[in-house]
Each structure stands twice: as C-alpha cells, then as structure tokens.
Amino acid sequence: MTHVNGLIVVTPEAAVVQVANTFGLQPGLVAADSALHRRLVTKASLAVEVERAGQTAGISVSRIVLARCRMDAESPGESRLRLIVEDLGYAVELQYPILTRPGQLPFAFADLRLVGHRCLLEFDGAVKYEGVSGKAALMAEKVREDRIRRLGWGLERVVWDDLNNPRQLGLRIAAVAGLG
C-alpha cells in the first residue's frame, strides 16, 4: 500500500491480484489484461506481486491469471471471449492482421484468430455504433467484414449475451471453423 493525495491505495499489481483472489478467474483475467494493455503493469511486476501475496486465500487463481493474461486484449469482452475460446481447446492469436496479399500492410485486425483455422472472431460491443457517427461506423464495419470474407476467412461476431452461453458459442465457433 501507498499514499496518494492523502489516501491509502494499492498498486495496480496488488489490485489485479486482489480481484483474482476475491472474485475469480474471469474478473481477474479482465483486470490483468486491462492493466497490461494500458501498461500499468508488466507480467514481471504481476509475478512479483503474486509471489509477494504468498499463500493468501485464492492465490491459486492469481497464478492461473498470471499464466493466461495477455496485453493485446483491447477490451473486457475480448478477454472474456478469449478465455472461453481457450477453455474450448482452441489456441488463439489476438489482433490478427488481415492482409490482401503477403507483404502488404494489413487493412484490418481481427480480435481473435483460431490458430490452424481460417476462422476469425470479433467481439462487438454496441458503443462504437452509437451516436452521430454510429451509422457510418456500422457501414464501414460491413464493408470491412465483406472484404475479409472475400479473402476466404470465416468470421463470427460475438456480443455480450453470447458470453453467457459458452456451450452455444462453442457450437457456432466450431461451425465457422469447419468443425461442426
């Protein structure tokens, strides 16, 4: 603990470990991924904090979070989706670059790619489609998606409600990956 503006606070590393220990794998992973993505922590600094926490209640969850956290998850939805997909047995790449031709710069990045499959997963929150520019964002997303599909990629869009039914989501993913 430390003091900031007269308040007693914990470090970001301690906060991640406390969330994992108290609330479990999914919240802990979301906290760790977010802290890593925002460069508030490193895997090394998280490892030090997990070690420092010793044998506190729930520490085994923090060790799993440490092993599974990734800095390239850009949102809580992506972190939760990745956790489900990995638990279904798939290896994934995050922020996978989509190229028209080898050697070209990517025109898009997919949230997740299933390794060994021409299958991409996109997590969609509604925020980017709201407001004055929401319609334009939706149309741009449609053009992007059509271009990706023309390159032979299977693409499955996932929304918040889908994360509450991993079994059903797994069936959809298997179908897009050509396994179902």
PDB file of C-alpha atoms in Angstrom:
ATOM      1  CA  MET A   1       0.000   0.000   0.000  1.00  0.00           C
ATOM      2  CA  THR A   2       0.998   3.578  -0.561  1.00  0.00           C
ATOM      3  CA  HIS A   3      -0.427   7.067  -0.134  1.00  0.00           C
ATOM      4  CA  VAL A   4      -1.734   9.197  -2.994  1.00  0.00           C
ATOM      5  CA  ASN A   5      -3.153  12.636  -2.178  1.00  0.00           C
ATOM      6  CA  GLY A   6      -3.579  11.555   1.433  1.00  0.00           C
ATOM      7  CA  LEU A   7      -5.434   8.337   0.545  1.00  0.00           C
ATOM      8  CA  ILE A   8      -4.192   4.826   1.166  1.00  0.00           C
ATOM      9  CA  VAL A   9      -4.174   2.961  -2.164  1.00  0.00           C
ATOM     10  CA  VAL A  10      -2.815  -0.279  -3.555  1.00  0.00           C
ATOM     11  CA  THR A  11      -0.617  -0.653  -6.601  1.00  0.00           C
ATOM     12  CA  PRO A  12      -2.197  -1.797  -9.882  1.00  0.00           C
ATOM     13  CA  GLU A  13      -0.427  -5.152  -9.396  1.00  0.00           C
ATOM     14  CA  ALA A  14      -1.971  -5.589  -5.951  1.00  0.00           C
ATOM     15  CA  ALA A  15      -5.384  -4.610  -7.300  1.00  0.00           C
ATOM     16  CA  VAL A  16      -5.186  -7.274 -10.039  1.00  0.00           C
ATOM     17  CA  VAL A  17      -4.172  -9.956  -7.530  1.00  0.00           C
ATOM     18  CA  GLN A  18      -6.905  -8.907  -5.111  1.00  0.00           C
ATOM     19  CA  VAL A  19      -9.553  -9.044  -7.858  1.00  0.00           C
ATOM     20  CA  ALA A  20      -8.406 -12.501  -8.961  1.00  0.00           C
ATOM     21  CA  ASN A  21      -8.157 -13.836  -5.401  1.00  0.00           C
ATOM     22  CA  THR A  22     -11.531 -12.456  -4.388  1.00  0.00           C
ATOM     23  CA  PHE A  23     -13.701 -12.705  -7.498  1.00  0.00           C
ATOM     24  CA  GLY A  24     -12.140 -15.473  -9.574  1.00  0.00           C
ATOM     25  CA  LEU A  25     -10.564 -16.228 -12.924  1.00  0.00           C
ATOM     26  CA  GLN A  26     -12.746 -14.232 -15.305  1.00  0.00           C
ATOM     27  CA  PRO A  27     -12.700 -10.932 -13.371  1.00  0.00           C
ATOM     28  CA  GLY A  28      -9.020 -11.419 -12.552  1.00  0.00           C
ATOM     29  CA  LEU A  29      -8.131 -12.021 -16.192  1.00  0.00           C
ATOM     30  CA  VAL A  30     -10.106  -8.966 -17.334  1.00  0.00           C
ATOM     31  CA  ALA A  31      -8.301  -6.847 -14.720  1.00  0.00           C
ATOM     32  CA  ALA A  32      -4.875  -8.242 -15.648  1.00  0.00           C
ATOM     33  CA  ASP A  33      -5.400  -7.897 -19.410  1.00  0.00           C
ATOM     34  CA  SER A  34      -6.608  -4.325 -18.982  1.00  0.00           C
ATOM     35  CA  ALA A  35      -3.716  -3.350 -16.715  1.00  0.00           C
ATOM     36  CA  LEU A  36      -1.239  -4.907 -19.160  1.00  0.00           C
ATOM     37  CA  HIS A  37      -2.870  -3.271 -22.200  1.00  0.00           C
ATOM     38  CA  ARG A  38      -2.780   0.133 -20.505  1.00  0.00           C
ATOM     39  CA  ARG A  39       0.845  -0.503 -19.492  1.00  0.00           C
ATOM     40  CA  LEU A  40       0.053  -0.038 -15.815  1.00  0.00           C
ATOM     41  CA  VAL A  41       1.782  -3.344 -15.040  1.00  0.00           C
ATOM     42  CA  THR A  42       4.066  -5.871 -16.683  1.00  0.00           C
ATOM     43  CA  LYS A  43       3.906  -9.652 -16.469  1.00  0.00           C
ATOM     44  CA  ALA A  44       7.089  -9.488 -14.424  1.00  0.00           C
ATOM     45  CA  SER A  45       5.623  -6.990 -11.938  1.00  0.00           C
ATOM     46  CA  LEU A  46       2.464  -9.115 -11.666  1.00  0.00           C
ATOM     47  CA  ALA A  47       4.622 -12.178 -10.988  1.00  0.00           C
ATOM     48  CA  VAL A  48       6.394 -10.324  -8.183  1.00  0.00           C
ATOM     49  CA  GLU A  49       3.032  -9.368  -6.645  1.00  0.00           C
ATOM     50  CA  VAL A  50       1.683 -12.924  -6.911  1.00  0.00           C
ATOM     51  CA  GLU A  51       4.840 -14.182  -5.191  1.00  0.00           C
ATOM     52  CA  ARG A  52       4.569 -11.456  -2.546  1.00  0.00           C
ATOM     53  CA  ALA A  53       0.971 -12.473  -1.831  1.00  0.00           C
ATOM     54  CA  GLY A  54       2.298 -15.882  -0.739  1.00  0.00           C
ATOM     55  CA  GLN A  55      -0.413 -18.289   0.305  1.00  0.00           C
ATOM     56  CA  THR A  56      -3.312 -15.853   0.708  1.00  0.00           C
ATOM     57  CA  ALA A  57      -6.789 -17.184   0.001  1.00  0.00           C
ATOM     58  CA  GLY A  58      -7.451 -17.519  -3.722  1.00  0.00           C
ATOM     59  CA  ILE A  59      -3.790 -17.174  -4.733  1.00  0.00           C
ATOM     60  CA  SER A  60      -4.033 -20.229  -6.998  1.00  0.00           C
ATOM     61  CA  VAL A  61      -6.438 -18.215  -9.179  1.00  0.00           C
ATOM     62  CA  SER A  62      -3.921 -15.369  -9.388  1.00  0.00           C
ATOM     63  CA  ARG A  63      -1.301 -17.845 -10.574  1.00  0.00           C
ATOM     64  CA  ILE A  64      -3.634 -19.009 -13.356  1.00  0.00           C
ATOM     65  CA  VAL A  65      -4.411 -15.390 -14.274  1.00  0.00           C
ATOM     66  CA  LEU A  66      -0.679 -14.660 -14.447  1.00  0.00           C
ATOM     67  CA  ALA A  67      -0.156 -17.593 -16.814  1.00  0.00           C
ATOM     68  CA  ARG A  68      -3.078 -16.644 -19.077  1.00  0.00           C
ATOM     69  CA  CYS A  69      -3.115 -12.825 -19.167  1.00  0.00           C
ATOM     70  CA  ARG A  70      -2.213 -11.013 -22.389  1.00  0.00           C
ATOM     71  CA  MET A  71      -1.520  -7.366 -23.109  1.00  0.00           C
ATOM     72  CA  ASP A  72      -3.076  -7.392 -26.591  1.00  0.00           C
ATOM     73  CA  ALA A  73      -6.664  -7.838 -25.432  1.00  0.00           C
ATOM     74  CA  GLU A  74      -8.280  -4.470 -26.093  1.00  0.00           C
ATOM     75  CA  SER A  75     -11.488  -4.815 -24.062  1.00  0.00           C
ATOM     76  CA  PRO A  76     -13.105  -6.836 -21.287  1.00  0.00           C
ATOM     77  CA  GLY A  77     -15.275  -8.533 -23.919  1.00  0.00           C
ATOM     78  CA  GLU A  78     -12.199  -9.681 -25.838  1.00  0.00           C
ATOM     79  CA  SER A  79     -10.635 -11.015 -22.630  1.00  0.00           C
ATOM     80  CA  ARG A  80     -13.761 -12.951 -21.709  1.00  0.00           C
ATOM     81  CA  LEU A  81     -14.132 -14.271 -25.268  1.00  0.00           C
ATOM     82  CA  ARG A  82     -10.503 -15.416 -25.331  1.00  0.00           C
ATOM     83  CA  LEU A  83     -10.928 -17.227 -22.021  1.00  0.00           C
ATOM     84  CA  ILE A  84     -13.985 -19.102 -23.328  1.00  0.00           C
ATOM     85  CA  VAL A  85     -12.326 -19.989 -26.642  1.00  0.00           C
ATOM     86  CA  GLU A  86      -9.160 -21.222 -24.944  1.00  0.00           C
ATOM     87  CA  ASP A  87     -11.243 -23.238 -22.480  1.00  0.00           C
ATOM     88  CA  LEU A  88     -12.933 -24.840 -25.503  1.00  0.00           C
ATOM     89  CA  GLY A  89      -9.480 -26.082 -26.507  1.00  0.00           C
ATOM     90  CA  TYR A  90      -8.518 -23.620 -29.236  1.00  0.00           C
ATOM     91  CA  ALA A  91      -5.232 -21.741 -29.446  1.00  0.00           C
ATOM     92  CA  VAL A  92      -5.770 -18.108 -30.427  1.00  0.00           C
ATOM     93  CA  GLU A  93      -3.877 -15.132 -31.772  1.00  0.00           C
ATOM     94  CA  LEU A  94      -5.092 -11.688 -30.773  1.00  0.00           C
ATOM     95  CA  GLN A  95      -5.218  -8.615 -33.006  1.00  0.00           C
ATOM     96  CA  TYR A  96      -4.537 -10.794 -36.029  1.00  0.00           C
ATOM     97  CA  PRO A  97      -3.519  -8.743 -39.117  1.00  0.00           C
ATOM     98  CA  ILE A  98      -5.638  -9.272 -42.258  1.00  0.00           C
ATOM     99  CA  LEU A  99      -3.667  -8.869 -45.467  1.00  0.00           C
ATOM    100  CA  THR A 100      -4.913  -8.706 -49.042  1.00  0.00           C
ATOM    101  CA  ARG A 101      -1.563 -10.106 -50.233  1.00  0.00           C
ATOM    102  CA  PRO A 102       1.600 -11.248 -48.450  1.00  0.00           C
ATOM    103  CA  GLY A 103       3.996  -8.378 -47.935  1.00  0.00           C
ATOM    104  CA  GLN A 104       1.222  -5.789 -47.890  1.00  0.00           C
ATOM    105  CA  LEU A 105       0.246  -3.787 -44.851  1.00  0.00           C
ATOM    106  CA  PRO A 106      -2.857  -5.104 -43.075  1.00  0.00           C
ATOM    107  CA  PHE A 107      -6.153  -3.415 -43.898  1.00  0.00           C
ATOM    108  CA  ALA A 108      -7.750  -4.748 -40.708  1.00  0.00           C
ATOM    109  CA  PHE A 109      -7.031  -6.564 -37.475  1.00  0.00           C
ATOM    110  CA  ALA A 110      -9.321  -9.283 -36.133  1.00  0.00           C
ATOM    111  CA  ASP A 111      -9.864  -9.539 -32.388  1.00  0.00           C
ATOM    112  CA  LEU A 112      -9.076 -13.274 -32.348  1.00  0.00           C
ATOM    113  CA  ARG A 113      -7.908 -15.853 -34.875  1.00  0.00           C
ATOM    114  CA  LEU A 114      -8.204 -19.561 -34.197  1.00  0.00           C
ATOM    115  CA  VAL A 115      -4.738 -20.977 -34.823  1.00  0.00           C
ATOM    116  CA  GLY A 116      -4.844 -23.637 -37.543  1.00  0.00           C
ATOM    117  CA  HIS A 117      -8.197 -22.477 -38.915  1.00  0.00           C
ATOM    118  CA  ARG A 118      -9.334 -19.752 -41.304  1.00  0.00           C
ATOM    119  CA  CYS A 119     -11.661 -18.558 -38.580  1.00  0.00           C
ATOM    120  CA  LEU A 120     -11.777 -15.087 -37.050  1.00  0.00           C
ATOM    121  CA  LEU A 121     -13.783 -13.934 -34.050  1.00  0.00           C
ATOM    122  CA  GLU A 122     -14.856 -10.352 -33.481  1.00  0.00           C
ATOM    123  CA  PHE A 123     -16.237  -9.116 -30.170  1.00  0.00           C
ATOM    124  CA  ASP A 124     -18.803  -6.376 -30.702  1.00  0.00           C
ATOM    125  CA  GLY A 125     -19.952  -4.031 -28.008  1.00  0.00           C
ATOM    126  CA  ALA A 126     -22.626  -1.548 -29.027  1.00  0.00           C
ATOM    127  CA  VAL A 127     -20.602   1.556 -28.088  1.00  0.00           C
ATOM    128  CA  LYS A 128     -18.911   2.036 -31.473  1.00  0.00           C
ATOM    129  CA  TYR A 129     -22.290   2.045 -33.234  1.00  0.00           C
ATOM    130  CA  GLU A 130     -23.870   4.732 -31.031  1.00  0.00           C
ATOM    131  CA  GLY A 131     -24.112   8.448 -31.525  1.00  0.00           C
ATOM    132  CA  VAL A 132     -23.884  10.655 -34.581  1.00  0.00           C
ATOM    133  CA  SER A 133     -21.202   8.568 -36.291  1.00  0.00           C
ATOM    134  CA  GLY A 134     -22.759   5.209 -35.364  1.00  0.00           C
ATOM    135  CA  LYS A 135     -24.394   4.596 -38.743  1.00  0.00           C
ATOM    136  CA  ALA A 136     -21.152   5.379 -40.591  1.00  0.00           C
ATOM    137  CA  ALA A 137     -19.228   3.051 -38.238  1.00  0.00           C
ATOM    138  CA  LEU A 138     -21.732   0.274 -38.899  1.00  0.00           C
ATOM    139  CA  MET A 139     -21.442   0.698 -42.670  1.00  0.00           C
ATOM    140  CA  ALA A 140     -17.631   0.772 -42.514  1.00  0.00           C
ATOM    141  CA  GLU A 141     -17.695  -2.399 -40.425  1.00  0.00           C
ATOM    142  CA  LYS A 142     -19.916  -4.105 -43.009  1.00  0.00           C
ATOM    143  CA  VAL A 143     -17.519  -3.178 -45.850  1.00  0.00           C
ATOM    144  CA  ARG A 144     -14.564  -4.434 -43.773  1.00  0.00           C
ATOM    145  CA  GLU A 145     -16.361  -7.698 -42.965  1.00  0.00           C
ATOM    146  CA  ASP A 146     -17.289  -8.327 -46.618  1.00  0.00           C
ATOM    147  CA  ARG A 147     -13.670  -7.752 -47.653  1.00  0.00           C
ATOM    148  CA  ILE A 148     -12.447 -10.225 -45.025  1.00  0.00           C
ATOM    149  CA  ARG A 149     -14.949 -12.885 -46.115  1.00  0.00           C
ATOM    150  CA  ARG A 150     -13.935 -12.446 -49.793  1.00  0.00           C
ATOM    151  CA  LEU A 151     -10.426 -13.454 -48.727  1.00  0.00           C
ATOM    152  CA  GLY A 152     -11.787 -16.795 -47.552  1.00  0.00           C
ATOM    153  CA  TRP A 153     -11.987 -16.147 -43.848  1.00  0.00           C
ATOM    154  CA  GLY A 154     -14.849 -17.415 -41.720  1.00  0.00           C
ATOM    155  CA  LEU A 155     -15.921 -14.717 -39.310  1.00  0.00           C
ATOM    156  CA  GLU A 156     -18.148 -14.963 -36.267  1.00  0.00           C
ATOM    157  CA  ARG A 157     -19.371 -11.906 -34.394  1.00  0.00           C
ATOM    158  CA  VAL A 158     -19.831 -12.233 -30.643  1.00  0.00           C
ATOM    159  CA  VAL A 159     -21.801  -9.891 -28.372  1.00  0.00           C
ATOM    160  CA  TRP A 160     -22.045  -9.645 -24.586  1.00  0.00           C
ATOM    161  CA  ASP A 161     -25.015 -12.020 -24.278  1.00  0.00           C
ATOM    162  CA  ASP A 162     -23.116 -14.724 -26.198  1.00  0.00           C
ATOM    163  CA  LEU A 163     -20.504 -14.839 -23.431  1.00  0.00           C
ATOM    164  CA  ASN A 164     -23.159 -16.130 -21.027  1.00  0.00           C
ATOM    165  CA  ASN A 165     -23.621 -19.343 -23.040  1.00  0.00           C
ATOM    166  CA  PRO A 166     -20.171 -20.784 -23.790  1.00  0.00           C
ATOM    167  CA  ARG A 167     -21.587 -24.110 -24.988  1.00  0.00           C
ATOM    168  CA  GLN A 168     -23.754 -22.482 -27.665  1.00  0.00           C
ATOM    169  CA  LEU A 169     -20.935 -20.140 -28.599  1.00  0.00           C
ATOM    170  CA  GLY A 170     -18.640 -23.151 -28.954  1.00  0.00           C
ATOM    171  CA  LEU A 171     -21.049 -24.740 -31.438  1.00  0.00           C
ATOM    172  CA  ARG A 172     -21.114 -21.553 -33.510  1.00  0.00           C
ATOM    173  CA  ILE A 173     -17.323 -21.293 -33.475  1.00  0.00           C
ATOM    174  CA  ALA A 174     -16.931 -24.940 -34.479  1.00  0.00           C
ATOM    175  CA  ALA A 175     -19.295 -24.390 -37.410  1.00  0.00           C
ATOM    176  CA  VAL A 176     -17.365 -21.356 -38.655  1.00  0.00           C
ATOM    177  CA  ALA A 177     -14.055 -23.194 -38.182  1.00  0.00           C
ATOM    178  CA  GLY A 178     -15.410 -26.074 -40.291  1.00  0.00           C
ATOM    179  CA  LEU A 179     -15.509 -28.493 -37.339  1.00  0.00           C
ATOM    180  CA  GLY A 180     -19.230 -28.678 -36.724  1.00  0.00           C
TER     181      GLY A 180
END
